Tab-separated table of C-alpha atoms in Angstrom:
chain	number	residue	atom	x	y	z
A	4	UNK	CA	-36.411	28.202	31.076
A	5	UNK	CA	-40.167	27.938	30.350
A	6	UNK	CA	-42.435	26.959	32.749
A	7	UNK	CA	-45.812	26.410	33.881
A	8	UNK	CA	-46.817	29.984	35.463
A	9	UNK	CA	-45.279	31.819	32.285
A	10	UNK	CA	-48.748	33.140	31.221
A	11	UNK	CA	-49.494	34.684	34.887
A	12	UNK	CA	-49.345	37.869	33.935
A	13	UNK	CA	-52.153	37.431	31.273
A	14	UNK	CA	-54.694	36.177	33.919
A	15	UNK	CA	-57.736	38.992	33.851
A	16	UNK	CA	-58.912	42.093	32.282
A	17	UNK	CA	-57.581	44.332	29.296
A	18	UNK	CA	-57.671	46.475	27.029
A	19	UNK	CA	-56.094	46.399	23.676
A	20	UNK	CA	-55.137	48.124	20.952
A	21	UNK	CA	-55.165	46.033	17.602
A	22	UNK	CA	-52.823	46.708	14.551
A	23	UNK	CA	-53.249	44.959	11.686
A	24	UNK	CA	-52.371	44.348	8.026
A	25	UNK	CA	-54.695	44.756	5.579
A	26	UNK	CA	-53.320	42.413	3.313
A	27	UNK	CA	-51.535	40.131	5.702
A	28	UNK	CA	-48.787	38.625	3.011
A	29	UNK	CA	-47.792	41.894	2.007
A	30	UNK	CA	-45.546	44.135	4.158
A	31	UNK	CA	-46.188	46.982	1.768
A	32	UNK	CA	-49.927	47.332	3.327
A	33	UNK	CA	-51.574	49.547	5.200
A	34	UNK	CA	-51.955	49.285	8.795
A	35	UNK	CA	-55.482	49.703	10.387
A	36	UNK	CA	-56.033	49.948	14.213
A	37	UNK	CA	-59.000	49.460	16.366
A	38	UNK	CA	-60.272	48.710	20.300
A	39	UNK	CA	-60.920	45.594	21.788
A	40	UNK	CA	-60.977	43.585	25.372
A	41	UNK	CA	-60.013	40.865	26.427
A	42	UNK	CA	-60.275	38.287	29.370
A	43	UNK	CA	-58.278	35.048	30.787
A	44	UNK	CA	-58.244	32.629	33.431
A	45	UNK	CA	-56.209	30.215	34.566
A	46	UNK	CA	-56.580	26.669	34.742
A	47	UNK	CA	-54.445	23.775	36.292
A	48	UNK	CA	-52.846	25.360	38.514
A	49	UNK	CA	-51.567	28.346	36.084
A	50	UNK	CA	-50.137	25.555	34.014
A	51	UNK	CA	-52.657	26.280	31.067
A	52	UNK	CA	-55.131	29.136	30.278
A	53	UNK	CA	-58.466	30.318	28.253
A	54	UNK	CA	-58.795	33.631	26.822
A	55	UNK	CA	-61.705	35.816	24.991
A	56	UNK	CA	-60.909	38.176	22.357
A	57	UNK	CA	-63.507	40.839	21.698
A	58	UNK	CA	-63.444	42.364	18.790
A	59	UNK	CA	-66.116	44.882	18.112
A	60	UNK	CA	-64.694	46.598	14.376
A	61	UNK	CA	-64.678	43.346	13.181
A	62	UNK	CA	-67.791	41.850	14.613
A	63	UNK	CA	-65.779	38.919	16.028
A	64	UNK	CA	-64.413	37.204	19.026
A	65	UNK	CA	-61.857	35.012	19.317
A	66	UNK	CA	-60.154	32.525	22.217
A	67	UNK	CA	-57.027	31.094	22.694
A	68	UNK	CA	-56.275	28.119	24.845
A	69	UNK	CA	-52.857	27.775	26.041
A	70	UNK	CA	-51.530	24.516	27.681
A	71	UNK	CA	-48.096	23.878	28.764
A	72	UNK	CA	-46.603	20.632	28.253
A	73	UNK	CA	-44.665	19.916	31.475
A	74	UNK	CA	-42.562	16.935	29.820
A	75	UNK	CA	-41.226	19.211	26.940
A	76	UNK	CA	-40.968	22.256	28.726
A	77	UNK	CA	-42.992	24.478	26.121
A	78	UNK	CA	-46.401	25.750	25.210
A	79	UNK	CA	-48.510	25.033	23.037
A	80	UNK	CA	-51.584	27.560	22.038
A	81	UNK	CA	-54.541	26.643	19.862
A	82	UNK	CA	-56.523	29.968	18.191
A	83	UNK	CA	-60.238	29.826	17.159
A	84	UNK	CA	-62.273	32.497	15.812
A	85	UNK	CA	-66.013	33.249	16.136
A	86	UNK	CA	-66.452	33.667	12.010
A	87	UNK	CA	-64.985	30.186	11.535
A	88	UNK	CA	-65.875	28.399	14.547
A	89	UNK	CA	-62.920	26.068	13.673
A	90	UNK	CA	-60.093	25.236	15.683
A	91	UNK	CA	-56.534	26.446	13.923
A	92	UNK	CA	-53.727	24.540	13.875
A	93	UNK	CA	-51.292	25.500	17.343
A	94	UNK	CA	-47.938	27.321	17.499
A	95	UNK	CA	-45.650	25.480	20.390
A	96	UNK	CA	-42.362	27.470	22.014
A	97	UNK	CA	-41.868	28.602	25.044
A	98	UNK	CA	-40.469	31.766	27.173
A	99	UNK	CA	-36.746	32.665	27.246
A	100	UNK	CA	-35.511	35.477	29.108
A	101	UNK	CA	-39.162	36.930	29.454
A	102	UNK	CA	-39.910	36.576	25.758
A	103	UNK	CA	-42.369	33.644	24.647
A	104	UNK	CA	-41.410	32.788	20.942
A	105	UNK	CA	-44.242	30.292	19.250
A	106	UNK	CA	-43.886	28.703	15.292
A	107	UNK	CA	-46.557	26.868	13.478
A	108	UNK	CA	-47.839	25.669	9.797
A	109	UNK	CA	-50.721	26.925	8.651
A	110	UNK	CA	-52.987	28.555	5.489
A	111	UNK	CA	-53.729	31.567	4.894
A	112	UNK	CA	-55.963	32.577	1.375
A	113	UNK	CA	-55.013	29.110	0.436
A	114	UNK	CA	-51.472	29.323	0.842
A	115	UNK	CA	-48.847	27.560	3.370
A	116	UNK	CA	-47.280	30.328	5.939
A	117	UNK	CA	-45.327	29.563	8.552
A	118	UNK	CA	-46.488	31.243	11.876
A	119	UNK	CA	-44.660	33.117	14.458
A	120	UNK	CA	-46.317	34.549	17.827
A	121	UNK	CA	-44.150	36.438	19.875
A	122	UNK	CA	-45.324	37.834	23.637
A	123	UNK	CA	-42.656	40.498	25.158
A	124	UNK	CA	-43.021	43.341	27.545
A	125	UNK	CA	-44.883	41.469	29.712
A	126	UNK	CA	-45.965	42.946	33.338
A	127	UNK	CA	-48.747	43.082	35.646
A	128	UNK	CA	-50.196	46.075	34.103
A	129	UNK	CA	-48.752	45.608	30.471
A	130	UNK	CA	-47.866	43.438	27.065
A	131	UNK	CA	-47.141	42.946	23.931
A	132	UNK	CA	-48.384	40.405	21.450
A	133	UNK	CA	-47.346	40.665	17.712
A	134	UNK	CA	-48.170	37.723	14.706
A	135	UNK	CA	-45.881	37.175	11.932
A	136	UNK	CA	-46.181	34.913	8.516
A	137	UNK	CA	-43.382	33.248	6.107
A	138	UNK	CA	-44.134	32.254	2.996
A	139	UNK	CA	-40.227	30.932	2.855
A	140	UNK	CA	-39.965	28.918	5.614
A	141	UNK	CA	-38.801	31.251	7.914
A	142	UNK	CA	-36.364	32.576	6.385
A	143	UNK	CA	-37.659	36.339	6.235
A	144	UNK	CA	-41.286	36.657	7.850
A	145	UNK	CA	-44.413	39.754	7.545
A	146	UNK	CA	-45.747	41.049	10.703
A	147	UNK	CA	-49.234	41.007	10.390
A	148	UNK	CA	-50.742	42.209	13.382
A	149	UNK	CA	-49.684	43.606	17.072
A	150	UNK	CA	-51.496	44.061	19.667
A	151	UNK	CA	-50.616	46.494	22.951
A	152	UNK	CA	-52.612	45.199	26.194
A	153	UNK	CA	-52.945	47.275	29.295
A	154	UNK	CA	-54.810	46.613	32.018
A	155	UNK	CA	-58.284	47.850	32.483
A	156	UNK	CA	-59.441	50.197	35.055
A	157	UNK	CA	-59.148	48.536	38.646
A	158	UNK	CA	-58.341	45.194	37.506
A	159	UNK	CA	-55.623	43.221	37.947
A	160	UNK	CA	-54.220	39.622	37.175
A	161	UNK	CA	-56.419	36.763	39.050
């Protein structure tokens, strides 16, 4: 069952190693892979977060806030990127067996995807975040970009 400390292990410093599509609707693409760091606290008591994203090869950042809804027992997590400056529209799920599974609507080059995050392998000193897109509803999905954290030198969760 999903609860409020789920994203503990996420609290501090990384590293990570991007993959991503370069065309993010096709899964006959090439992959590309590139360096970046991240950071996140907690808030409310664990039961939501803040992130930063840096992302030097693209000469971006990005943050993710993640609040858990204690009523409905999931998460929901709300993306924005430096470029844009906007606020995208959340994925909500939650963590089952130590796998958090998150869906959303969205656009991407003008088109309606559906949007699956998934977080696995998670530890104090390791994770794994990948981003998927359907242009079906779901019903067969592109992964579009990974990413492989691990912690950075003498730091550890807050």
């Amino acid at each position: 069952m999903s609860g409020p400390r789920d994203f503990d292990f996420l609290h501090g410093d990384w590293a990570v190693v991007n993959r991503r599509r370069t065309d993010f609707l096709d899964p006959g693409s090439r992959w590309e892979e590139f360096p970046g760091t991240s950071r996140c606290w907690p808030l409310f008591d664990g039961a939501a977060n803040i992130d930063e994203i840096d992302l030097p090869h693209l000469g971006a950042k990005g943050a993710t806030l993640r609040l858990f809804d204690r009523a409905a027992e999931r998460w929901s997590l709300h993306w924005t990127a430096s470029r844009s400056g906007t606020l995208f529209p959340p994925v909500t799920g939650r963590f089952e067996g130590g796998r958090g599974v998150f869906y959303g609507d969205d656009l991407h080059d003008g088109k309606g995807v559906r949007v699956r995050f998934v977080w696995a392998d998670t530890s104090a000193t390791g994770a794994h975040w990948e981003q998927a897109f359907s242009l079906d509803g779901g019903e067969s999905w592109v992964t579009n970009w990974t990413m492989d954290f691990s912690r950075s030198s003498g730091t550890l969760g807050r």
